[in-house]
XYZ file of C-alpha atoms in Angstrom:
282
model
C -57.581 50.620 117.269
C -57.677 52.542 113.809
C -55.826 56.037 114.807
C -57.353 58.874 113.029
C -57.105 62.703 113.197
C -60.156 65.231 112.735
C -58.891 68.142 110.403
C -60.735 71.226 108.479
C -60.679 73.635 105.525
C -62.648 76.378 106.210
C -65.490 73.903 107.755
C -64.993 71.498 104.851
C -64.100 68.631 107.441
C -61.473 65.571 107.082
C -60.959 62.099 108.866
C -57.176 62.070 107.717
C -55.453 58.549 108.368
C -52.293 57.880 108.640
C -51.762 54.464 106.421
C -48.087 54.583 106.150
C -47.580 53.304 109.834
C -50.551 51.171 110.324
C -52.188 48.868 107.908
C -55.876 50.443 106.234
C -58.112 48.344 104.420
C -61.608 49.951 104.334
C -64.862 49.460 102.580
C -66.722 51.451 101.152
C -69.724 50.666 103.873
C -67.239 51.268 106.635
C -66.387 54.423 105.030
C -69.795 55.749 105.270
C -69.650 54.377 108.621
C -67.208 56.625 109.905
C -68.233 59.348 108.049
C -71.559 59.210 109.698
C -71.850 62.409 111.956
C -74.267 60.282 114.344
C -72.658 56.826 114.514
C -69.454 57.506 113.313
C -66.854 59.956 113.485
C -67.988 62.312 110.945
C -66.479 64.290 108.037
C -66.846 65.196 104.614
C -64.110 63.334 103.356
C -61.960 60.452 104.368
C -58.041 61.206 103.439
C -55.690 58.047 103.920
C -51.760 59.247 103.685
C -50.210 56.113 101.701
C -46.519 55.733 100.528
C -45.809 57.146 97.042
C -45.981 54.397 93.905
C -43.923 56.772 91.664
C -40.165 57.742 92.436
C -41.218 61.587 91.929
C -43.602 61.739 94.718
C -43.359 61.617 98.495
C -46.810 60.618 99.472
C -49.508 59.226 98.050
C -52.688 60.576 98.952
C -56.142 59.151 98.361
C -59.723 60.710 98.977
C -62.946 59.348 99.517
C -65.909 61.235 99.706
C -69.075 60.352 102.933
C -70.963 58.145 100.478
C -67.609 55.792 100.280
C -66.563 56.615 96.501
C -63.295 57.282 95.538
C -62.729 60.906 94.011
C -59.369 62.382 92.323
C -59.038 65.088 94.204
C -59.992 67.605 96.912
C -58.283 71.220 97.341
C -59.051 71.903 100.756
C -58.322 68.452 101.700
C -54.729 68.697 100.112
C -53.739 71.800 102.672
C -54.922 69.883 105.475
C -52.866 66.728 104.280
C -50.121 69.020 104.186
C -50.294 69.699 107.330
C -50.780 66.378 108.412
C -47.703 65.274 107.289
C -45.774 67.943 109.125
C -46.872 67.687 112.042
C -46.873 63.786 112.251
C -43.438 64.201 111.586
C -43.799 62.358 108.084
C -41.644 64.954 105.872
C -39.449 68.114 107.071
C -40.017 69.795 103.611
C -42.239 72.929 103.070
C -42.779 71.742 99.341
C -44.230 68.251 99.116
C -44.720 66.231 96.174
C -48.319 64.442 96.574
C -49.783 61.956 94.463
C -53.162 61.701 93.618
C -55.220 60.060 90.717
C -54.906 63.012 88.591
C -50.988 63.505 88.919
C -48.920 64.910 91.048
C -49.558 68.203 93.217
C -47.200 70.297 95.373
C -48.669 71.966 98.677
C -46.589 74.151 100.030
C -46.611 75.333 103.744
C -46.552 79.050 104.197
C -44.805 80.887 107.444
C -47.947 82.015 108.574
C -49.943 78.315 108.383
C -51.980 78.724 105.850
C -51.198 76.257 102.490
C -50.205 77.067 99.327
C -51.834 74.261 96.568
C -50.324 74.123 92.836
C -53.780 72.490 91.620
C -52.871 71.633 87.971
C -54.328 73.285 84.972
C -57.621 73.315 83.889
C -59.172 70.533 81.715
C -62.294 71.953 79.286
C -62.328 69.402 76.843
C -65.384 67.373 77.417
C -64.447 63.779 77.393
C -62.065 64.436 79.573
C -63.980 66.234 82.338
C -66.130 63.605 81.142
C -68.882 65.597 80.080
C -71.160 64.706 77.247
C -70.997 67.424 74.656
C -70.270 67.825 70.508
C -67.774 70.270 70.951
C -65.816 72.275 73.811
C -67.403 75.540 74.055
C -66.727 78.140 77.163
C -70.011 77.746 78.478
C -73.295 75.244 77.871
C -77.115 74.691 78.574
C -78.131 72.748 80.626
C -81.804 71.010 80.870
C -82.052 70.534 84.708
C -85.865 68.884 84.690
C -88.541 71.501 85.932
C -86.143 74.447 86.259
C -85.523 75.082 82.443
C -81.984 75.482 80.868
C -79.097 76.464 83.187
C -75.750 77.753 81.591
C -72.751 76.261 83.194
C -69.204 76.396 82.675
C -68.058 72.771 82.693
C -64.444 71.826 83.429
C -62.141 69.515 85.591
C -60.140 70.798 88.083
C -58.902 66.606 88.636
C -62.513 66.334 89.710
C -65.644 67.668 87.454
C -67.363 70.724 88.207
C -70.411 72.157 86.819
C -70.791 76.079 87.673
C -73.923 78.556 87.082
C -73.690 82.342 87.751
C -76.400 83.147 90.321
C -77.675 86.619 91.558
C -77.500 85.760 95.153
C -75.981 82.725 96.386
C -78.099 83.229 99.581
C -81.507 82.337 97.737
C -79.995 80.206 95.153
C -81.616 76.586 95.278
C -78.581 74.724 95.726
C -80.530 72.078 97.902
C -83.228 72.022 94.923
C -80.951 72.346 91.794
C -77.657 70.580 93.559
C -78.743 67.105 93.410
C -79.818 67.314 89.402
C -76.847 68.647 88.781
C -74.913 66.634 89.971
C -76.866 63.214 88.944
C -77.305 64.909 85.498
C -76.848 61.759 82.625
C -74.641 64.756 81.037
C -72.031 63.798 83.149
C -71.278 60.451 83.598
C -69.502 60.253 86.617
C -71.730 62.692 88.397
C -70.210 66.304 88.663
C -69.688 68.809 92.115
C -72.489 72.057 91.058
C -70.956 75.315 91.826
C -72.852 78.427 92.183
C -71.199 81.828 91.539
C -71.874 85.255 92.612
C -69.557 87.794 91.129
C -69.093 90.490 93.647
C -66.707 92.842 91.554
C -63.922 91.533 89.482
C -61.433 90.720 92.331
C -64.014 88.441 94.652
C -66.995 85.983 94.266
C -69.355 84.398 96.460
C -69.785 80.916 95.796
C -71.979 77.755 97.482
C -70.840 74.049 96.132
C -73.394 71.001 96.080
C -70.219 68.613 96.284
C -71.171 64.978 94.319
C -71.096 62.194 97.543
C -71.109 64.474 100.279
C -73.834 67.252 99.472
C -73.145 70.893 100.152
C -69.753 72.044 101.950
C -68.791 74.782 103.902
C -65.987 74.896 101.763
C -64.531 73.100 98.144
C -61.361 73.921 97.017
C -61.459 72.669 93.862
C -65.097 74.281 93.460
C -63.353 77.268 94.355
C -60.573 76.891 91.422
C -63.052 75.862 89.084
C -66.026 79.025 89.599
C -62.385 81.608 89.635
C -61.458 79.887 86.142
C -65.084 79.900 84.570
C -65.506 83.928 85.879
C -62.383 84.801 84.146
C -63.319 82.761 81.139
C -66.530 84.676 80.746
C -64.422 87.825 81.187
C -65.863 88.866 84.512
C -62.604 88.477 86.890
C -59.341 88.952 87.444
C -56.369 86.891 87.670
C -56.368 86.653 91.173
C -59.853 86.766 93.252
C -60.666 86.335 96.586
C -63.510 83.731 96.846
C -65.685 83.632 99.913
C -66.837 80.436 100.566
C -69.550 79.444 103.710
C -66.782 78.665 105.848
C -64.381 81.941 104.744
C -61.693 82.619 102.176
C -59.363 81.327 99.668
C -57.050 83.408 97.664
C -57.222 81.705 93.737
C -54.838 83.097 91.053
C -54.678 81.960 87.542
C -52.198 83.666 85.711
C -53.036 82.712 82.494
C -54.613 79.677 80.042
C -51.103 77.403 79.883
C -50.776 77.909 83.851
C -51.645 76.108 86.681
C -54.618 77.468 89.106
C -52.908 77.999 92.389
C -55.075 77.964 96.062
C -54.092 79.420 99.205
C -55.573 78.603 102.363
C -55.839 77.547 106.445
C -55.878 74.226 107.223
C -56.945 73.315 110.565
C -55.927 70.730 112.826
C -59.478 69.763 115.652
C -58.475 66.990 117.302
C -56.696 63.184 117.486
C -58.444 60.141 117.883
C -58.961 56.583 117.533
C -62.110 54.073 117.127
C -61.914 50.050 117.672
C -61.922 48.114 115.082
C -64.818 45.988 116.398
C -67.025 49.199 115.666
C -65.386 49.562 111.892
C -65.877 45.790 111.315
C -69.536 45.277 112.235
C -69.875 47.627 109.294
């Protein structure tokens, strides 16, 4: 029996697997599997809790998104491994060091539950995000097919992110405009479309078509990313409350040569486990 446990960010869902006390060998097809919210156990993401392979760190933690591709890194998904990890009895600290595939992170538990994320700084120079462009620039056009030129602030927040300004995010065509986004041959390892309504300068509204898993009810590093575009385009604050479909996360960005910092719940559903037999046929 694979032992699993359901976990959520604000509705942005997690099968989070505990790989340091059982062994975890999945394919990408058996991914998919139990990401499947009909067959399988269903989630946006699959997190597997690994031991560290640096001396710095004290986990290791690896994300894969429902379509079975490996990703970097996921914000909401980092609170919720947080948690994890306290409550399986894995660490005693409030501070943890976690690696991912774009360096270390440090989550740390707050007194009233919710998680405090140290998501690195910024990355806006193109062939790094990877984006294809001649030069960095704080904002770009876009040619997205039958919908004319779209300007986006691109940037990596250890994961790409492409993210327009929209009047309303409640009639913005994120199921129309999402998927060319984030297929777009501008970015070669597909990109997670953000769309951003700027309420006043201390909140946003903001919908994410997430690349591998569609739209969320909630993306953390979406969430980073829209916060540090707004206050690049001199619209926001330092610190801006962003209300995503499935409620709030407190961003602050103090200033270019900081780190963007997320605060959030993280929510534990339920424990389970699946045989196996119904992994392998997969």
């Amino acid at each position: 029996m694979l032992k699993f446990s359901k976990m959520h960010g604000l509705g942005n869902d997690f099968i989070v697997i505990n790989a340091i006390e059982q062994a975890v060998n999945l394919t990408s097809e058996q991914i998919q599997f139990l990401s499947d919210r009909r067959f399988g156990v269903g989630c946006d993401q699959l997190l597997l809790v690994e031991k560290p392979q640096t001396a710095e760190a004290d986990f290791r933690y690896r994300i894969f998104n429902a379509d079975g591709g490996e990703v970097s890194q996921c914000g909401n998904g980092a609170r919720c491994f947080a948690r994890f990890v306290r409550e399986k009895g894995l660490t005693a600290k409030d501070t943890i060091a976690v690696e991912t595939a774009s360096g270390l992170i440090y989550p740390t538990l707050q007194a009233d539950g919710s998680v405090t994320v140290d998501m690195g700084k910024p990355i806006f120079e193109p062939k790094n995000i990877p984006f294809i462009a001649e030069e960095q620039a704080n904002t770009y056009m876009l040619a997205i097919d039958d919908h004319g030129k779209k300007e986006i602030t691109a940037l990596s927040m250890g994961n790409p992110h492409a993210v327009m300004m929209v009047d309303d995010v409640d009639t913005a065509s994120v199921e129309e405009i999402g998927p060319l986004v984030e297929s777009h041959e501008r970015f070669p390892e597909r990109v997670n479309a953000g769309f951003m309504q700027v309420i006043d300068s201390d909140s946003i509204r903001l919908r994410v078509f997430e690349r591998g898993s569609g739209e969320t009810f909630a993306c953390g590093t979406g969430a980073c990313a829209a916060v540090v575009s707004g206050i690049r385009r001199g619209l926001l604050n330092n610190i801006v409350t962003v209300a995503l479909p499935g409620g709030d996360l407190q961003i602050s960005w103090p200033d270019e040569d900081s780190s963007v910092w997320m605060t959030g719940p993280a929510e534990h559903v339920f424990d389970g486990e699946i045989a196996w037999a119904m992994i392998e046929q997969h």
